[in-house]
XYZ file of C-alpha atoms in Angstrom:
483
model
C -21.826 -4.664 1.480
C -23.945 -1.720 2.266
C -25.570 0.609 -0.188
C -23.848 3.628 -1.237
C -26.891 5.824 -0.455
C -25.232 6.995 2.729
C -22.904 8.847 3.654
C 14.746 20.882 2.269
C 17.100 21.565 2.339
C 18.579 21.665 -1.208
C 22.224 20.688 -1.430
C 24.295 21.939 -4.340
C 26.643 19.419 -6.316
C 26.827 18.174 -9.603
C 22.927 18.413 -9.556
C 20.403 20.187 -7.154
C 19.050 17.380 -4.070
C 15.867 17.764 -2.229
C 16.752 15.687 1.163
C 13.320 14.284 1.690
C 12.428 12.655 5.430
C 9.820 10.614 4.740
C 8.284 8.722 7.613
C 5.234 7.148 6.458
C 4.693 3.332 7.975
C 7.688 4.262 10.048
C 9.884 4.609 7.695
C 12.628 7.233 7.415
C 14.506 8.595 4.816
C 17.338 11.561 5.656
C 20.320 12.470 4.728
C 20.394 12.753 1.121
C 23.586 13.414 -1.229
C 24.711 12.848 -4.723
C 28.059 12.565 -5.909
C 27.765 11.652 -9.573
C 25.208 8.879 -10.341
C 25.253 7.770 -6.340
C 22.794 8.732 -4.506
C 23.255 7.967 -0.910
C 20.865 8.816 2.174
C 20.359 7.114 5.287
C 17.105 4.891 5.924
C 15.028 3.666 9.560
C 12.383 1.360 10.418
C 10.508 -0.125 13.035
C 9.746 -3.603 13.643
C 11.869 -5.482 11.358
C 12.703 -9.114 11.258
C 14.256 -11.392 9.497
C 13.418 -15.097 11.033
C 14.338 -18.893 10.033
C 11.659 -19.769 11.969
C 7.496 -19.896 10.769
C 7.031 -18.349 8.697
C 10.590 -17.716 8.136
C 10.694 -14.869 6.196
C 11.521 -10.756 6.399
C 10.234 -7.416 6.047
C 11.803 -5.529 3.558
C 11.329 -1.839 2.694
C 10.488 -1.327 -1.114
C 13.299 2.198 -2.360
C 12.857 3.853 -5.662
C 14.262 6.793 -6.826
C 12.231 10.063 -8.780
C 14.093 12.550 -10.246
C 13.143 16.355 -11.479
C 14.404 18.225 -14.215
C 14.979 21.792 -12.858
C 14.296 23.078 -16.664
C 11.157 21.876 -16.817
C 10.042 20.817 -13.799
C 8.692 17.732 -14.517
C 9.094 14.360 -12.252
C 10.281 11.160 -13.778
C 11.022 7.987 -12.275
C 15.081 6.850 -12.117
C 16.229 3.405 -12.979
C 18.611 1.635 -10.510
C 21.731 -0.630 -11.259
C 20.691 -4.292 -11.831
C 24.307 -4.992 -10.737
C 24.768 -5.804 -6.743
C 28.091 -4.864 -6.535
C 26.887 -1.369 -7.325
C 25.297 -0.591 -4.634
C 26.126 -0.993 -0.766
C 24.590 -0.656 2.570
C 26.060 -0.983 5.478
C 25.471 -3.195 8.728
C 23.061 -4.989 9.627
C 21.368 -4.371 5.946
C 21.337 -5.490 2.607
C 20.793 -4.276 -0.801
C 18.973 -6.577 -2.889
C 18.475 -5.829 -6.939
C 15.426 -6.206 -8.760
C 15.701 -7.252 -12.952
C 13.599 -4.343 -14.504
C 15.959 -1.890 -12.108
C 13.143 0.040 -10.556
C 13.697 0.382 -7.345
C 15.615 -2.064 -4.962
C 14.407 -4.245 -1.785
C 16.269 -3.312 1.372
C 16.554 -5.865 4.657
C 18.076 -6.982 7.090
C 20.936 -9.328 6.069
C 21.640 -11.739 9.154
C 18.733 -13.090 11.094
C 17.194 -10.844 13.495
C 14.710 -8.356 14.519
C 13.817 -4.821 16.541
C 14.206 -1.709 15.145
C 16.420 -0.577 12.572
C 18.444 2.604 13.535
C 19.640 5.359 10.460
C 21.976 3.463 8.564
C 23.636 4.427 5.350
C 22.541 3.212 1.770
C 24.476 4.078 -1.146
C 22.354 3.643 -4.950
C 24.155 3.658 -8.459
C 21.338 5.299 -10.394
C 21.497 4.839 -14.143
C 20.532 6.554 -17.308
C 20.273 10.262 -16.250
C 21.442 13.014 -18.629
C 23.599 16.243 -17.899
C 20.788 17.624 -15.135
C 20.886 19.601 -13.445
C 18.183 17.610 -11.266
C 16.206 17.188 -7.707
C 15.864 13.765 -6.519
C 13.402 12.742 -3.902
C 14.099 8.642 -2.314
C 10.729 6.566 -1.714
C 10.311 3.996 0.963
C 7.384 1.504 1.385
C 7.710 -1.624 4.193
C 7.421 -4.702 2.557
C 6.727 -8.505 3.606
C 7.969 -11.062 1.944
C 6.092 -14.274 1.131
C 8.148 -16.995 0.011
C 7.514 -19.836 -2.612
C 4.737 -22.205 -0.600
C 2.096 -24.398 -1.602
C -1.624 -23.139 0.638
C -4.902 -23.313 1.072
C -8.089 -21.649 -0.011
C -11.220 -21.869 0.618
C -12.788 -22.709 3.906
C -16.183 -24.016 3.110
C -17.690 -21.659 5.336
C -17.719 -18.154 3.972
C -19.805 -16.188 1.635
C -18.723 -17.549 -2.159
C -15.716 -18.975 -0.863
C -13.585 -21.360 -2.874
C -13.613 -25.018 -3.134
C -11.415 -26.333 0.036
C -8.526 -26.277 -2.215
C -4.749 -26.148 -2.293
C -2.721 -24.434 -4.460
C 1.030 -25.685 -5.061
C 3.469 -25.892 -8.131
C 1.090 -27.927 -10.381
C -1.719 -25.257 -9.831
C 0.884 -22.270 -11.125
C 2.545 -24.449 -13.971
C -1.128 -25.607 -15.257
C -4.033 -23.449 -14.230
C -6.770 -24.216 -12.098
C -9.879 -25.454 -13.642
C -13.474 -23.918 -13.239
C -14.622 -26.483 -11.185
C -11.656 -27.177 -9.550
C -11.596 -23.927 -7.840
C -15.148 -22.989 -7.631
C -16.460 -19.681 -7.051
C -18.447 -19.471 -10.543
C -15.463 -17.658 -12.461
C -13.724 -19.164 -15.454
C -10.651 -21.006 -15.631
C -7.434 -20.119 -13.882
C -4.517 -19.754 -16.201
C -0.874 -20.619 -15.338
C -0.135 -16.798 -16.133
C -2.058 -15.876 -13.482
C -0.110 -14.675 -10.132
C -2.291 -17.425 -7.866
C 0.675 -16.980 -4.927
C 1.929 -20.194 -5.227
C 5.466 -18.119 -6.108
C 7.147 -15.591 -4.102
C 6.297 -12.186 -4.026
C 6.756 -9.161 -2.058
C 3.447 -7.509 -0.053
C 3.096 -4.145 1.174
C 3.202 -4.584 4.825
C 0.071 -1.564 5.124
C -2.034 -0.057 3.459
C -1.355 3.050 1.686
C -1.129 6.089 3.783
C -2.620 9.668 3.552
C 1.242 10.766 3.743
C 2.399 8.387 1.151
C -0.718 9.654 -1.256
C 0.796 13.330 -0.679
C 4.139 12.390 -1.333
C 2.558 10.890 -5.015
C 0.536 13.978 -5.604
C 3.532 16.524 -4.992
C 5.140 14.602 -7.766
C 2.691 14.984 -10.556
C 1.532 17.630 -12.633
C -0.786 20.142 -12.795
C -2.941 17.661 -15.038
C -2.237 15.094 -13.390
C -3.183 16.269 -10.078
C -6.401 17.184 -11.449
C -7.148 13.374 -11.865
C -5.977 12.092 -8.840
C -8.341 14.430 -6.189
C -11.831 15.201 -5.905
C -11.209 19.024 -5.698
C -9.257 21.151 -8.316
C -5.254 22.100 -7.877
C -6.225 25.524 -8.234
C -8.706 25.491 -5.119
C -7.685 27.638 -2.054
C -4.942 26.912 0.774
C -6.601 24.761 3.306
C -9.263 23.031 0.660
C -9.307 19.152 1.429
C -8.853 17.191 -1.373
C -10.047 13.384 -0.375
C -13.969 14.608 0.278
C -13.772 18.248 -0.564
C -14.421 18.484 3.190
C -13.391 17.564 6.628
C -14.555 14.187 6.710
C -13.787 10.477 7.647
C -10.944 11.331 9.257
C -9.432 12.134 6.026
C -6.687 14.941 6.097
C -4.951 15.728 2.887
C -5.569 19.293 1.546
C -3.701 21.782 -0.387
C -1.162 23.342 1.068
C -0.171 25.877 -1.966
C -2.316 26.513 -4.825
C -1.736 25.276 -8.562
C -1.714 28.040 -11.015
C -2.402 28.138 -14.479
C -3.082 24.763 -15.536
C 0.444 24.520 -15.300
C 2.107 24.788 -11.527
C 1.213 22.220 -9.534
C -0.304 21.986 -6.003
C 1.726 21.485 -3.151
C -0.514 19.000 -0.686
C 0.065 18.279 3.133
C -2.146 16.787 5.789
C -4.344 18.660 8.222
C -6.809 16.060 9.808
C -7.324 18.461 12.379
C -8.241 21.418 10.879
C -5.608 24.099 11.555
C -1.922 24.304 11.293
C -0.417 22.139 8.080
C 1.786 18.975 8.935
C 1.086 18.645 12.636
C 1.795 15.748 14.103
C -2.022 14.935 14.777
C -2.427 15.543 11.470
C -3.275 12.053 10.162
C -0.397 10.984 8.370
C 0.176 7.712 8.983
C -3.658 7.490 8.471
C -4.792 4.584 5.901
C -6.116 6.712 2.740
C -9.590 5.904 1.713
C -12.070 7.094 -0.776
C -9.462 5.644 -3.360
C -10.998 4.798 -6.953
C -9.460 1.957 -8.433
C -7.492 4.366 -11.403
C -6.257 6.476 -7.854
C -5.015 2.722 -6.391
C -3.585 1.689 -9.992
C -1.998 5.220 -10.612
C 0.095 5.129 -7.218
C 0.961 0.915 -7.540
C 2.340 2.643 -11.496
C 4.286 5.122 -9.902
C 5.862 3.159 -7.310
C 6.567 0.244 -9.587
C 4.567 -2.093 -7.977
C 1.121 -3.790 -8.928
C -1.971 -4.891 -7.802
C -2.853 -7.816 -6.054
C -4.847 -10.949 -7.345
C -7.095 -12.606 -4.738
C -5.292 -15.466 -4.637
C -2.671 -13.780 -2.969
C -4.463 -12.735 -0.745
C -5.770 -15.334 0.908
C -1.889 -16.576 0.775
C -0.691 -13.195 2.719
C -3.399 -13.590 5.195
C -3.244 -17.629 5.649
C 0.076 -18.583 4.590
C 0.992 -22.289 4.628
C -1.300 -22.856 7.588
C -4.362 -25.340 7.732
C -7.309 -24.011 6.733
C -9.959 -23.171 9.787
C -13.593 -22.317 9.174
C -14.849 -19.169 9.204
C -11.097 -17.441 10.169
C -10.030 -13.849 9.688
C -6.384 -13.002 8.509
C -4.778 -13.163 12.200
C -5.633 -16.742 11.714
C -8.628 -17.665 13.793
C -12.429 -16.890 14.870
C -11.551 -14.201 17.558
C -12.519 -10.798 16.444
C -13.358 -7.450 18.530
C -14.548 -3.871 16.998
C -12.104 -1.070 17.769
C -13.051 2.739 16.433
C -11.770 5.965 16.108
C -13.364 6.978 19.205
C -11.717 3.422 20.998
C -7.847 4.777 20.525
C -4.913 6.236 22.391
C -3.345 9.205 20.640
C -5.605 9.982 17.721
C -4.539 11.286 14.237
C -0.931 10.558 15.780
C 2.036 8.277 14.815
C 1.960 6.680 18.588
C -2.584 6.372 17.503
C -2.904 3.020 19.466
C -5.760 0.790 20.525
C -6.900 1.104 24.445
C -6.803 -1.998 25.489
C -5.151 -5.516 24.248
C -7.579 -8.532 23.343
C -7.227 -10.987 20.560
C -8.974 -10.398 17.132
C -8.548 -6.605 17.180
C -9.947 -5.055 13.879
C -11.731 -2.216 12.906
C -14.755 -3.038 11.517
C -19.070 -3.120 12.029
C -19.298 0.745 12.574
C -21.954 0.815 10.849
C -23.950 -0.456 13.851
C -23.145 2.031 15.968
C -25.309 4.024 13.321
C -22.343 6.754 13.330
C -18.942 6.668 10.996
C -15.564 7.800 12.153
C -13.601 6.632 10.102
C -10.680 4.601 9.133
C -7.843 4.186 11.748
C -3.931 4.687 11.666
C -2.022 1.944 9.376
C -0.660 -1.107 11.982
C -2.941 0.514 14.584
C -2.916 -2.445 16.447
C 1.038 -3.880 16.582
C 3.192 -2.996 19.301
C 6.260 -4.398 20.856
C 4.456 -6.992 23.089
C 1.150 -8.232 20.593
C 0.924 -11.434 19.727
C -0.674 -12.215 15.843
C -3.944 -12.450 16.909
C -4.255 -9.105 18.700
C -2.008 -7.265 16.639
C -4.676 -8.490 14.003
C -1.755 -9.476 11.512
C -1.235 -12.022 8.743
C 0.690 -14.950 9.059
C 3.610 -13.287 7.228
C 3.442 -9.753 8.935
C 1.123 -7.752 6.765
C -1.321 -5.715 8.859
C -5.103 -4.947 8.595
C -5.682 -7.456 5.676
C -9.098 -7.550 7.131
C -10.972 -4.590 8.355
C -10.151 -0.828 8.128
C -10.360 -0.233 4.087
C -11.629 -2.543 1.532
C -8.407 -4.546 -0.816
C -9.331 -4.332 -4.274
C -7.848 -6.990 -5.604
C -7.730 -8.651 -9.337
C -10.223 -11.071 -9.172
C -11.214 -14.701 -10.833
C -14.883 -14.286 -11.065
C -14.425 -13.162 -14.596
C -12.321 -12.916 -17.449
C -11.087 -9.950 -17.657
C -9.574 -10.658 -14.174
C -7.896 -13.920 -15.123
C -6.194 -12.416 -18.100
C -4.157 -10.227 -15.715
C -0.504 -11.780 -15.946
C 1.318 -9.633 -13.154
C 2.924 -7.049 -15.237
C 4.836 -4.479 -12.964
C 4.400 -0.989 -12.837
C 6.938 1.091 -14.401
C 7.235 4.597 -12.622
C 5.630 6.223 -15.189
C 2.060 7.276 -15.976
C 0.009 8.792 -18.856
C -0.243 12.732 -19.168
C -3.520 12.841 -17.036
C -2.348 10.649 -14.227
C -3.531 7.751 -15.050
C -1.729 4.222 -14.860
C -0.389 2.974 -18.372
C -0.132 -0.256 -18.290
C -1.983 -2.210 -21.132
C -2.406 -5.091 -19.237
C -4.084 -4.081 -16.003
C -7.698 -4.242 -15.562
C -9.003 -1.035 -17.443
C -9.259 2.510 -15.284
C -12.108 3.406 -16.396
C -14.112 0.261 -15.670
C -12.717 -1.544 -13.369
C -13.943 -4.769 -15.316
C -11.360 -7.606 -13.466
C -10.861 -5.945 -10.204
C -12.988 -6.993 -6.807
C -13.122 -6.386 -3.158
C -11.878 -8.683 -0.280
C -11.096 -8.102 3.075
C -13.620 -6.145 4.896
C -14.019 -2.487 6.494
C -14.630 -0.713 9.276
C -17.976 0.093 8.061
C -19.298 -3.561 7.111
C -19.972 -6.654 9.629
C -17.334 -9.352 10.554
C -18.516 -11.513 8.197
C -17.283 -9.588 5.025
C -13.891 -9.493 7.179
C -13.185 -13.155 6.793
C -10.021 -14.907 4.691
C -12.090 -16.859 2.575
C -15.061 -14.343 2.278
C -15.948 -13.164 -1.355
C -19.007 -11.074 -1.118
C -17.698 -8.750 -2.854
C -14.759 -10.497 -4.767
C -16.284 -9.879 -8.256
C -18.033 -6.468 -6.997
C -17.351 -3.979 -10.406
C -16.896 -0.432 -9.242
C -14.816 1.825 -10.955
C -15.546 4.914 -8.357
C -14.480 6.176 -5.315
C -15.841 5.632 -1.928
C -14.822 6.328 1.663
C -14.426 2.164 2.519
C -12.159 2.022 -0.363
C -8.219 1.927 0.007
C -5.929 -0.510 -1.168
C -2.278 -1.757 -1.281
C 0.303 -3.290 -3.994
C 2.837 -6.200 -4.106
C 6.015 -6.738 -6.490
């Protein structure tokens, strides 16, 4: 990698409802209402499937609830029935549970795919006192990636495994040292090596999904999770303290007295608040490792191990030497200054070729910045040009770096996959004990490539960088989660 030495409507019942439309990734959320401890609201996607077929598996979108107490103002996260029965959706989608009660997947239930239309989700939420309360609903597109033995390593890349596979017998017994290669310590069996199934976020996290997460916090906690202070004027952005990298997040109404929080919007272009060339749907860089941690804790989610990765991007596919995530050698630059529609939703590569990624900008001895999350997907791409994994998850190579939990060491093999829990610490940090520590990053690495960086870091099997220790932030750094 290169140095661093450059450059609502609020509806009155029982309790008080903010009906939140959130459309980041594509994903909407209207309609809100409570009627006791239901919450129901109406949800939208685009591009969902649900296939028997290779890789047969689904997209998914990842719902959790926050609540606010109108007393003190303070947001908390709201546990969800563990019971099925509780909860409905109606047709063509599905509710499905998850065991700590977090949150809840929602798909399609029949096989399928296209988009899905607004279609009504009732949640039994559980736990909540007398109120009164706001709610806000979260939604975050998913893939899923079923149980599968794969392959890593391709004998090619940059400190890339031993041409291995990893199956049932790798997850119930560890992987040894020299088994796997890579000069990092044994593998334990707690370990997440993907071997079992997990869910993926299917992009990376957006500058619209980071506001939502900051206008949640607290004053404190706010202070943590920007580079500029909450008290700082209307207008001020928050990612860079300036304009730059295409970054767009700034504050739309001051904090005030260490104890009313900001209100943040986005405003990539410099002018009126929450345009719609505003850079929303924007993949958020410059994220430090405690900012990536802090948001996979809030949304119940947590980070990825490398292992993974290289399942998300291969699947249960042969190897092939020297391949990128859309499963071969093809690749092709694409910039800021090579799409349709810029800062937009619609923000679309100009032309269609196979292999399209955003990365090597560094050549061009001038930086952009990153480009809109599934930039490259539309109704007609193929995987290869829509640059996407095998299961669905887009720009696993290229755009921002994936930090990733990493086996080059061992405070990265002693991760065991603990989940995030909604909640964080006071000053916004994540809280769980487990996870690689915030303040040095000790156990967490880089895969994947940027838009920065040269092809080669952009590679499946590339690990440069997979044991890289850097607690800060940086403008090539981003990140997503899994569950």
């Amino acid at each position: 990698m290169k140095s661093k030495n450059y450059f609502s409507k609020i509806a009155l019942a029982i309790v008080l409802l903010f009906a939140v439309k959130s459309n980041a990734n594509n994903v909407e959320i209207t309609g809100t209402s409570v009627s006791g401890n239901d919450i129901t609201f109406n949800i939208s996607w685009e591009n969902s499937w649900n296939a028997n077929v290779a890789p047969a598996n689904w997209d998914a979108v990842w719902v959790f609830v926050k609540y606010q107490d109108c007393n003190t103002r303070l947001w908390a996260h709201t546990n969800l029935s563990t019971v099925a029965g509780d909860h409905s959706a109606a047709s063509p989608l599905q509710v499905d549970t998850v065991a700590d009660g977090k949150g809840v997947f929602i798909r399609r239930s029949a096989l399928g795919g296209g988009n899905i239309s607004a279609t009504s989700i009732t949640l039994r939420m559980t736990g909540l006192g007398a109120g009164p309360y706001n709610f806000k609903v979260f939604g975050i597109e998913m893939v899923n990636v079923p149980q599968a033995a794969f392959e890593i390593g391709d004998g090619t890349s940059t400190a890339t495994f031993n041409s291995i596979t990893v199956n049932a017998t790798s997850q119930t017994s560890g992987i040894t040292s020299a088994t796997i290669g890579g000069g990092g310590p044994t593998v334990p069996a707690t370990f997440p090596m993907g071997y079992n199934s997990f869910y993926c976020m299917k992009y990376e996290i957006s500058q619209l999904q980071y506001v939502e997460f900051l206008n949640s916090l607290t004053f404190a906690q706010q202070q943590t999770r920007i580079a500029t202070d909450p008290t700082s004027a209307a207008g001020t952005y928050v990612t860079f303290g300036a304009n730059y990298y295409r970054n767009g997040i700034v504050i739309e109404t001051p904090g005030n007295n260490a104890a009313i929080p900001a209100v943040f919007g986005c405003d990539a272009t410099n002018g009126v608040i929450n345009n719609v060339n505003d850079g929303q749907s924007v993949v958020m860089a410059n994220l430090s490792w405690a900012d990536l941690a802090a948001y996979l804790d809030w949304s119940a989610l947590r980070p990825m191990t490398e292992l993974e990765y290289e399942k998300v991007c291969r699947g249960t596919m042969p190897r092939v030497a020297g391949e990128y995530p859309w499963g071969d050698t093809n690749i092709n630059p694409f910039y800021s200054t090579t799409v349709l529609n810029p800062l937009q939703p619609t923000e679309v590569a100009n032309n269609v070729v196979n292999g399209r990624c955003a990365y090597g900008l560094g050549s061009t001895s001038v930086i952009y910045g990153p480009l809109k999350v599934g930039v490259f997907a539309t109704a007609t791409s193929g995987r290869s040009s829509a640059g996407a994994s095998y299961y669905g998850a887009m720009e696993m190579g290229g755009n921002v770096l994936e930090r990733t939990i990493t086996v080059a060491n061992a405070s990265g093999v002693a991760f065991n996959g603990t989940l995030g829990d909604g909640t964080l610490t006071a000053i916004g940090n994540a809280n769980q004990a487990t996870w690689p520590s915030v303040t040095t990053a000790t156990g967490v690495g880089f895969r994947g490539g940027d838009y920065y960086n040269s092809a080669a870091y952009v590679r499946t099997s590339d690990r440069t960088s997979a044991g890289t220790t850097d607690a800060s932030r940086y403008f090539l750094y981003g990140g997503r989660g899994v569950r």
